[in-house]
């Protein structure tokens, strides 16, 4: 079985644009990007991809009709309304799609009891993953592959999610800093996705864990100090108190910053994918990236933004 015709749903976001580049540059896929009927955005690579129109309400019938003829569908849009992701998975199965990749990618694992307990986002991701399992059991021609990659490292440093502040040269280190966590550059997520699609049989109906590297926060901080030629200010943060406070904020009123505070901690303390049965670097033919090289690129990229 081969997965040649690939449709990306959500090709304009931070990850979506990199995924689209990776799929097109791979050279062995016929790539389509799904866009809502009312969308005015234009994806990159417009001359080498096909644009598929999907209904604004993402109705099951409308999605099913739009996805017919595709071998693989990748969900890469925010999991704000879980019903949209559930319908997309079901539509893929109904349309004869062979492989569905849910929007499982970043920071935490939906299999984590802590992530599900603390955040609706991961309860929703778990719900989509379970629905994929049900659909695969009901339809032998349909399969799914989830890729879990830890924190988006380059984006997370630039965005502040990882609490390494390049402007102020400050870093928040959780507890004693001994925990190691897997993290991935956006390009590594694209590489992992391409590699999984190229290996349809061994990646069938599996959750795969990938990384650029698995390092502790102090190791990352040391690399940042080498790249910037500066000594940073280090602040020690009690992870339990930090999460408890963020959870109280969320209980009072949902806000994205409060959610991201919890994601920051879980992605730093519960994301050592090297310990997972589904750790798939060897399976996918991937090797760790060089921490110092990645950090140097991140620092140089930050300078271009200012």
PDB file of N, CA and C in Angstrom, residues 184-256:
ATOM      1  N   UNK A 184      10.771  18.974  19.775  1.00  0.00           N
ATOM      2  CA  UNK A 184      10.993  18.871  18.335  1.00  0.00           C
ATOM      3  C   UNK A 184      10.922  20.241  17.679  1.00  0.00           C
ATOM      4  N   UNK A 185      11.817  20.486  16.746  1.00  0.00           N
ATOM      5  CA  UNK A 185      11.663  21.653  15.883  1.00  0.00           C
ATOM      6  C   UNK A 185      10.473  21.411  14.968  1.00  0.00           C
ATOM      7  N   UNK A 186       9.926  22.475  14.423  1.00  0.00           N
ATOM      8  CA  UNK A 186       8.813  22.313  13.491  1.00  0.00           C
ATOM      9  C   UNK A 186       9.219  21.471  12.288  1.00  0.00           C
ATOM     10  N   UNK A 187      10.456  21.640  11.829  1.00  0.00           N
ATOM     11  CA  UNK A 187      10.895  20.843  10.672  1.00  0.00           C
ATOM     12  C   UNK A 187      10.990  19.367  11.025  1.00  0.00           C
ATOM     13  N   UNK A 188      11.312  19.057  12.289  1.00  0.00           N
ATOM     14  CA  UNK A 188      11.360  17.654  12.687  1.00  0.00           C
ATOM     15  C   UNK A 188       9.960  17.030  12.659  1.00  0.00           C
ATOM     16  N   UNK A 189       8.940  17.819  13.041  1.00  0.00           N
ATOM     17  CA  UNK A 189       7.569  17.317  12.974  1.00  0.00           C
ATOM     18  C   UNK A 189       7.214  16.993  11.524  1.00  0.00           C
ATOM     19  N   UNK A 190       7.612  17.876  10.610  1.00  0.00           N
ATOM     20  CA  UNK A 190       7.354  17.631   9.185  1.00  0.00           C
ATOM     21  C   UNK A 190       8.119  16.403   8.704  1.00  0.00           C
ATOM     22  N   UNK A 191       9.372  16.278   9.117  1.00  0.00           N
ATOM     23  CA  UNK A 191      10.172  15.111   8.717  1.00  0.00           C
ATOM     24  C   UNK A 191       9.548  13.820   9.233  1.00  0.00           C
ATOM     25  N   UNK A 192       9.082  13.855  10.475  1.00  0.00           N
ATOM     26  CA  UNK A 192       8.456  12.669  11.049  1.00  0.00           C
ATOM     27  C   UNK A 192       7.167  12.303  10.333  1.00  0.00           C
ATOM     28  N   UNK A 193       6.386  13.299   9.968  1.00  0.00           N
ATOM     29  CA  UNK A 193       5.129  13.056   9.261  1.00  0.00           C
ATOM     30  C   UNK A 193       5.391  12.450   7.891  1.00  0.00           C
ATOM     31  N   UNK A 194       6.340  13.025   7.167  1.00  0.00           N
ATOM     32  CA  UNK A 194       6.700  12.489   5.847  1.00  0.00           C
ATOM     33  C   UNK A 194       7.196  11.049   5.972  1.00  0.00           C
ATOM     34  N   UNK A 195       8.057  10.806   6.965  1.00  0.00           N
ATOM     35  CA  UNK A 195       8.615   9.465   7.153  1.00  0.00           C
ATOM     36  C   UNK A 195       7.525   8.450   7.484  1.00  0.00           C
ATOM     37  N   UNK A 196       6.544   8.854   8.291  1.00  0.00           N
ATOM     38  CA  UNK A 196       5.447   7.947   8.646  1.00  0.00           C
ATOM     39  C   UNK A 196       4.591   7.618   7.431  1.00  0.00           C
ATOM     40  N   UNK A 197       4.317   8.613   6.589  1.00  0.00           N
ATOM     41  CA  UNK A 197       3.519   8.375   5.391  1.00  0.00           C
ATOM     42  C   UNK A 197       4.255   7.478   4.397  1.00  0.00           C
ATOM     43  N   UNK A 198       5.580   7.561   4.396  1.00  0.00           N
ATOM     44  CA  UNK A 198       6.370   6.714   3.501  1.00  0.00           C
ATOM     45  C   UNK A 198       6.452   5.267   3.996  1.00  0.00           C
ATOM     46  N   UNK A 199       6.059   5.045   5.240  1.00  0.00           N
ATOM     47  CA  UNK A 199       6.111   3.708   5.842  1.00  0.00           C
ATOM     48  C   UNK A 199       4.712   3.334   6.341  1.00  0.00           C
ATOM     49  N   UNK A 200       3.764   3.147   5.446  1.00  0.00           N
ATOM     50  CA  UNK A 200       2.370   2.982   5.865  1.00  0.00           C
ATOM     51  C   UNK A 200       2.094   1.743   6.707  1.00  0.00           C
ATOM     52  N   UNK A 201       2.792   0.646   6.459  1.00  0.00           N
ATOM     53  CA  UNK A 201       2.460  -0.576   7.187  1.00  0.00           C
ATOM     54  C   UNK A 201       2.966  -0.573   8.633  1.00  0.00           C
ATOM     55  N   UNK A 202       4.248  -0.288   8.888  1.00  0.00           N
ATOM     56  CA  UNK A 202       4.702  -0.313  10.289  1.00  0.00           C
ATOM     57  C   UNK A 202       4.162   0.834  11.137  1.00  0.00           C
ATOM     58  N   UNK A 203       3.581   1.851  10.512  1.00  0.00           N
ATOM     59  CA  UNK A 203       3.037   2.974  11.282  1.00  0.00           C
ATOM     60  C   UNK A 203       1.517   2.900  11.398  1.00  0.00           C
ATOM     61  N   UNK A 204       0.931   1.829  10.965  1.00  0.00           N
ATOM     62  CA  UNK A 204      -0.518   1.668  10.917  1.00  0.00           C
ATOM     63  C   UNK A 204      -1.115   1.551  12.322  1.00  0.00           C
ATOM     64  N   UNK A 205      -2.124   2.392  12.597  1.00  0.00           N
ATOM     65  CA  UNK A 205      -2.862   2.346  13.860  1.00  0.00           C
ATOM     66  C   UNK A 205      -1.937   2.398  15.078  1.00  0.00           C
ATOM     67  N   UNK A 206      -1.047   3.371  15.053  1.00  0.00           N
ATOM     68  CA  UNK A 206      -0.060   3.500  16.140  1.00  0.00           C
ATOM     69  C   UNK A 206       0.131   4.959  16.530  1.00  0.00           C
ATOM     70  N   UNK A 207       0.471   5.148  17.789  1.00  0.00           N
ATOM     71  CA  UNK A 207       0.962   6.448  18.254  1.00  0.00           C
ATOM     72  C   UNK A 207       2.480   6.396  18.244  1.00  0.00           C
ATOM     73  N   UNK A 208       3.093   7.319  17.520  1.00  0.00           N
ATOM     74  CA  UNK A 208       4.543   7.360  17.366  1.00  0.00           C
ATOM     75  C   UNK A 208       5.106   8.583  18.090  1.00  0.00           C
ATOM     76  N   UNK A 209       6.194   8.386  18.798  1.00  0.00           N
ATOM     77  CA  UNK A 209       6.824   9.464  19.559  1.00  0.00           C
ATOM     78  C   UNK A 209       8.148   9.824  18.894  1.00  0.00           C
ATOM     79  N   UNK A 210       8.314  11.115  18.574  1.00  0.00           N
ATOM     80  CA  UNK A 210       9.523  11.569  17.898  1.00  0.00           C
ATOM     81  C   UNK A 210      10.106  12.767  18.637  1.00  0.00           C
ATOM     82  N   UNK A 211      11.325  13.143  18.268  1.00  0.00           N
ATOM     83  CA  UNK A 211      11.982  14.271  18.933  1.00  0.00           C
ATOM     84  C   UNK A 211      13.102  14.812  18.060  1.00  0.00           C
ATOM     85  N   UNK A 212      13.504  16.041  18.380  1.00  0.00           N
ATOM     86  CA  UNK A 212      14.770  16.557  17.874  1.00  0.00           C
ATOM     87  C   UNK A 212      15.891  16.210  18.844  1.00  0.00           C
ATOM     88  N   UNK A 213      15.571  16.237  20.126  1.00  0.00           N
ATOM     89  CA  UNK A 213      16.503  15.840  21.177  1.00  0.00           C
ATOM     90  C   UNK A 213      15.722  15.681  22.473  1.00  0.00           C
ATOM     91  N   UNK A 214      16.338  15.046  23.446  1.00  0.00           N
ATOM     92  CA  UNK A 214      15.750  14.874  24.772  1.00  0.00           C
ATOM     93  C   UNK A 214      16.761  15.407  25.783  1.00  0.00           C
ATOM     94  N   UNK A 215      16.514  16.603  26.267  1.00  0.00           N
ATOM     95  CA  UNK A 215      17.477  17.280  27.137  1.00  0.00           C
ATOM     96  C   UNK A 215      16.776  17.884  28.343  1.00  0.00           C
ATOM     97  N   UNK A 216      17.548  18.165  29.373  1.00  0.00           N
ATOM     98  CA  UNK A 216      17.025  18.853  30.550  1.00  0.00           C
ATOM     99  C   UNK A 216      17.006  20.358  30.302  1.00  0.00           C
ATOM    100  N   UNK A 217      16.230  21.077  31.092  1.00  0.00           N
ATOM    101  CA  UNK A 217      16.194  22.538  30.958  1.00  0.00           C
ATOM    102  C   UNK A 217      17.568  23.169  31.181  1.00  0.00           C
ATOM    103  N   UNK A 218      18.356  22.737  32.197  1.00  0.00           N
ATOM    104  CA  UNK A 218      19.693  23.322  32.345  1.00  0.00           C
ATOM    105  C   UNK A 218      20.598  23.073  31.138  1.00  0.00           C
ATOM    106  N   UNK A 219      20.444  21.933  30.481  1.00  0.00           N
ATOM    107  CA  UNK A 219      21.242  21.679  29.284  1.00  0.00           C
ATOM    108  C   UNK A 219      20.861  22.640  28.166  1.00  0.00           C
ATOM    109  N   UNK A 220      19.566  22.892  28.011  1.00  0.00           N
ATOM    110  CA  UNK A 220      19.121  23.861  27.011  1.00  0.00           C
ATOM    111  C   UNK A 220      19.616  25.255  27.370  1.00  0.00           C
ATOM    112  N   UNK A 221      19.529  25.604  28.641  1.00  0.00           N
ATOM    113  CA  UNK A 221      19.999  26.916  29.090  1.00  0.00           C
ATOM    114  C   UNK A 221      21.491  27.087  28.791  1.00  0.00           C
ATOM    115  N   UNK A 222      22.281  26.056  29.034  1.00  0.00           N
ATOM    116  CA  UNK A 222      23.720  26.139  28.756  1.00  0.00           C
ATOM    117  C   UNK A 222      23.964  26.376  27.269  1.00  0.00           C
ATOM    118  N   UNK A 223      23.171  25.726  26.423  1.00  0.00           N
ATOM    119  CA  UNK A 223      23.313  25.936  24.977  1.00  0.00           C
ATOM    120  C   UNK A 223      22.926  27.360  24.596  1.00  0.00           C
ATOM    121  N   UNK A 224      21.890  27.896  25.233  1.00  0.00           N
ATOM    122  CA  UNK A 224      21.486  29.281  24.973  1.00  0.00           C
ATOM    123  C   UNK A 224      22.570  30.262  25.423  1.00  0.00           C
ATOM    124  N   UNK A 225      23.207  29.976  26.529  1.00  0.00           N
ATOM    125  CA  UNK A 225      24.294  30.859  26.988  1.00  0.00           C
ATOM    126  C   UNK A 225      25.470  30.805  26.026  1.00  0.00           C
ATOM    127  N   UNK A 226      25.758  29.620  25.498  1.00  0.00           N
ATOM    128  CA  UNK A 226      26.844  29.522  24.509  1.00  0.00           C
ATOM    129  C   UNK A 226      26.487  30.294  23.243  1.00  0.00           C
ATOM    130  N   UNK A 227      25.249  30.183  22.806  1.00  0.00           N
ATOM    131  CA  UNK A 227      24.836  30.825  21.560  1.00  0.00           C
ATOM    132  C   UNK A 227      24.769  32.337  21.680  1.00  0.00           C
ATOM    133  N   UNK A 228      24.381  32.827  22.857  1.00  0.00           N
ATOM    134  CA  UNK A 228      24.243  34.276  23.048  1.00  0.00           C
ATOM    135  C   UNK A 228      25.492  34.916  23.623  1.00  0.00           C
ATOM    136  N   UNK A 229      26.427  34.106  24.103  1.00  0.00           N
ATOM    137  CA  UNK A 229      27.639  34.644  24.715  1.00  0.00           C
ATOM    138  C   UNK A 229      27.354  35.434  25.970  1.00  0.00           C
ATOM    139  N   UNK A 230      26.297  35.055  26.680  1.00  0.00           N
ATOM    140  CA  UNK A 230      25.890  35.792  27.883  1.00  0.00           C
ATOM    141  C   UNK A 230      25.522  34.817  28.990  1.00  0.00           C
ATOM    142  N   UNK A 231      25.673  35.270  30.218  1.00  0.00           N
ATOM    143  CA  UNK A 231      25.217  34.502  31.373  1.00  0.00           C
ATOM    144  C   UNK A 231      23.781  34.893  31.667  1.00  0.00           C
ATOM    145  N   UNK A 232      22.921  33.921  31.716  1.00  0.00           N
ATOM    146  CA  UNK A 232      21.498  34.176  31.914  1.00  0.00           C
ATOM    147  C   UNK A 232      21.139  34.135  33.400  1.00  0.00           C
ATOM    148  N   UNK A 233      20.044  34.784  33.728  1.00  0.00           N
ATOM    149  CA  UNK A 233      19.491  34.714  35.078  1.00  0.00           C
ATOM    150  C   UNK A 233      18.563  33.513  35.169  1.00  0.00           C
ATOM    151  N   UNK A 234      18.802  32.668  36.155  1.00  0.00           N
ATOM    152  CA  UNK A 234      18.024  31.437  36.313  1.00  0.00           C
ATOM    153  C   UNK A 234      17.094  31.561  37.515  1.00  0.00           C
ATOM    154  N   UNK A 235      15.819  31.262  37.289  1.00  0.00           N
ATOM    155  CA  UNK A 235      14.841  31.301  38.375  1.00  0.00           C
ATOM    156  C   UNK A 235      14.291  29.887  38.582  1.00  0.00           C
ATOM    157  N   UNK A 236      14.317  29.415  39.823  1.00  0.00           N
ATOM    158  CA  UNK A 236      13.793  28.092  40.137  1.00  0.00           C
ATOM    159  C   UNK A 236      12.298  28.187  40.436  1.00  0.00           C
ATOM    160  N   UNK A 237      11.529  27.323  39.806  1.00  0.00           N
ATOM    161  CA  UNK A 237      10.075  27.346  39.940  1.00  0.00           C
ATOM    162  C   UNK A 237       9.592  26.014  40.502  1.00  0.00           C
ATOM    163  N   UNK A 238       8.760  26.074  41.536  1.00  0.00           N
ATOM    164  CA  UNK A 238       8.147  24.878  42.109  1.00  0.00           C
ATOM    165  C   UNK A 238       7.016  24.440  41.179  1.00  0.00           C
ATOM    166  N   UNK A 239       7.178  23.300  40.526  1.00  0.00           N
ATOM    167  CA  UNK A 239       6.227  22.890  39.489  1.00  0.00           C
ATOM    168  C   UNK A 239       4.833  22.634  40.053  1.00  0.00           C
ATOM    169  N   UNK A 240       4.748  22.033  41.231  1.00  0.00           N
ATOM    170  CA  UNK A 240       3.429  21.717  41.794  1.00  0.00           C
ATOM    171  C   UNK A 240       2.656  22.988  42.116  1.00  0.00           C
ATOM    172  N   UNK A 241       3.323  23.938  42.758  1.00  0.00           N
ATOM    173  CA  UNK A 241       2.658  25.196  43.090  1.00  0.00           C
ATOM    174  C   UNK A 241       2.282  25.960  41.829  1.00  0.00           C
ATOM    175  N   UNK A 242       3.147  25.907  40.843  1.00  0.00           N
ATOM    176  CA  UNK A 242       2.911  26.624  39.591  1.00  0.00           C
ATOM    177  C   UNK A 242       1.683  26.067  38.873  1.00  0.00           C
ATOM    178  N   UNK A 243       1.597  24.733  38.790  1.00  0.00           N
ATOM    179  CA  UNK A 243       0.462  24.102  38.125  1.00  0.00           C
ATOM    180  C   UNK A 243      -0.815  24.327  38.917  1.00  0.00           C
ATOM    181  N   UNK A 244      -0.723  24.239  40.230  1.00  0.00           N
ATOM    182  CA  UNK A 244      -1.912  24.452  41.066  1.00  0.00           C
ATOM    183  C   UNK A 244      -2.479  25.853  40.865  1.00  0.00           C
ATOM    184  N   UNK A 245      -1.612  26.851  40.786  1.00  0.00           N
ATOM    185  CA  UNK A 245      -2.060  28.219  40.577  1.00  0.00           C
ATOM    186  C   UNK A 245      -2.680  28.382  39.190  1.00  0.00           C
ATOM    187  N   UNK A 246      -2.043  27.797  38.187  1.00  0.00           N
ATOM    188  CA  UNK A 246      -2.594  27.877  36.827  1.00  0.00           C
ATOM    189  C   UNK A 246      -3.947  27.173  36.750  1.00  0.00           C
ATOM    190  N   UNK A 247      -4.076  26.051  37.443  1.00  0.00           N
ATOM    191  CA  UNK A 247      -5.347  25.320  37.447  1.00  0.00           C
ATOM    192  C   UNK A 247      -6.440  26.142  38.121  1.00  0.00           C
ATOM    193  N   UNK A 248      -6.090  26.871  39.175  1.00  0.00           N
ATOM    194  CA  UNK A 248      -7.073  27.744  39.838  1.00  0.00           C
ATOM    195  C   UNK A 248      -7.538  28.841  38.889  1.00  0.00           C
ATOM    196  N   UNK A 249      -6.593  29.391  38.133  1.00  0.00           N
ATOM    197  CA  UNK A 249      -6.954  30.419  37.150  1.00  0.00           C
ATOM    198  C   UNK A 249      -7.916  29.854  36.105  1.00  0.00           C
ATOM    199  N   UNK A 250      -7.618  28.650  35.628  1.00  0.00           N
ATOM    200  CA  UNK A 250      -8.463  28.041  34.616  1.00  0.00           C
ATOM    201  C   UNK A 250      -9.859  27.735  35.148  1.00  0.00           C
ATOM    202  N   UNK A 251      -9.912  27.326  36.398  1.00  0.00           N
ATOM    203  CA  UNK A 251     -11.206  27.012  36.991  1.00  0.00           C
ATOM    204  C   UNK A 251     -12.063  28.261  37.105  1.00  0.00           C
ATOM    205  N   UNK A 252     -11.422  29.384  37.393  1.00  0.00           N
ATOM    206  CA  UNK A 252     -12.156  30.645  37.514  1.00  0.00           C
ATOM    207  C   UNK A 252     -12.589  31.159  36.141  1.00  0.00           C
ATOM    208  N   UNK A 253     -11.675  31.059  35.178  1.00  0.00           N
ATOM    209  CA  UNK A 253     -11.979  31.534  33.812  1.00  0.00           C
ATOM    210  C   UNK A 253     -10.941  30.978  32.853  1.00  0.00           C
ATOM    211  N   UNK A 254     -11.427  30.319  31.763  1.00  0.00           N
ATOM    212  CA  UNK A 254     -10.480  29.766  30.805  1.00  0.00           C
ATOM    213  C   UNK A 254      -9.758  30.886  30.087  1.00  0.00           C
ATOM    214  N   UNK A 255      -8.443  30.825  30.099  1.00  0.00           N
ATOM    215  CA  UNK A 255      -7.629  31.740  29.302  1.00  0.00           C
ATOM    216  C   UNK A 255      -6.500  30.941  28.663  1.00  0.00           C
ATOM    217  N   UNK A 256      -6.078  31.378  27.509  1.00  0.00           N
ATOM    218  CA  UNK A 256      -4.985  30.684  26.827  1.00  0.00           C
ATOM    219  C   UNK A 256      -3.683  30.746  27.639  1.00  0.00           C
TER     220      UNK A 256
END
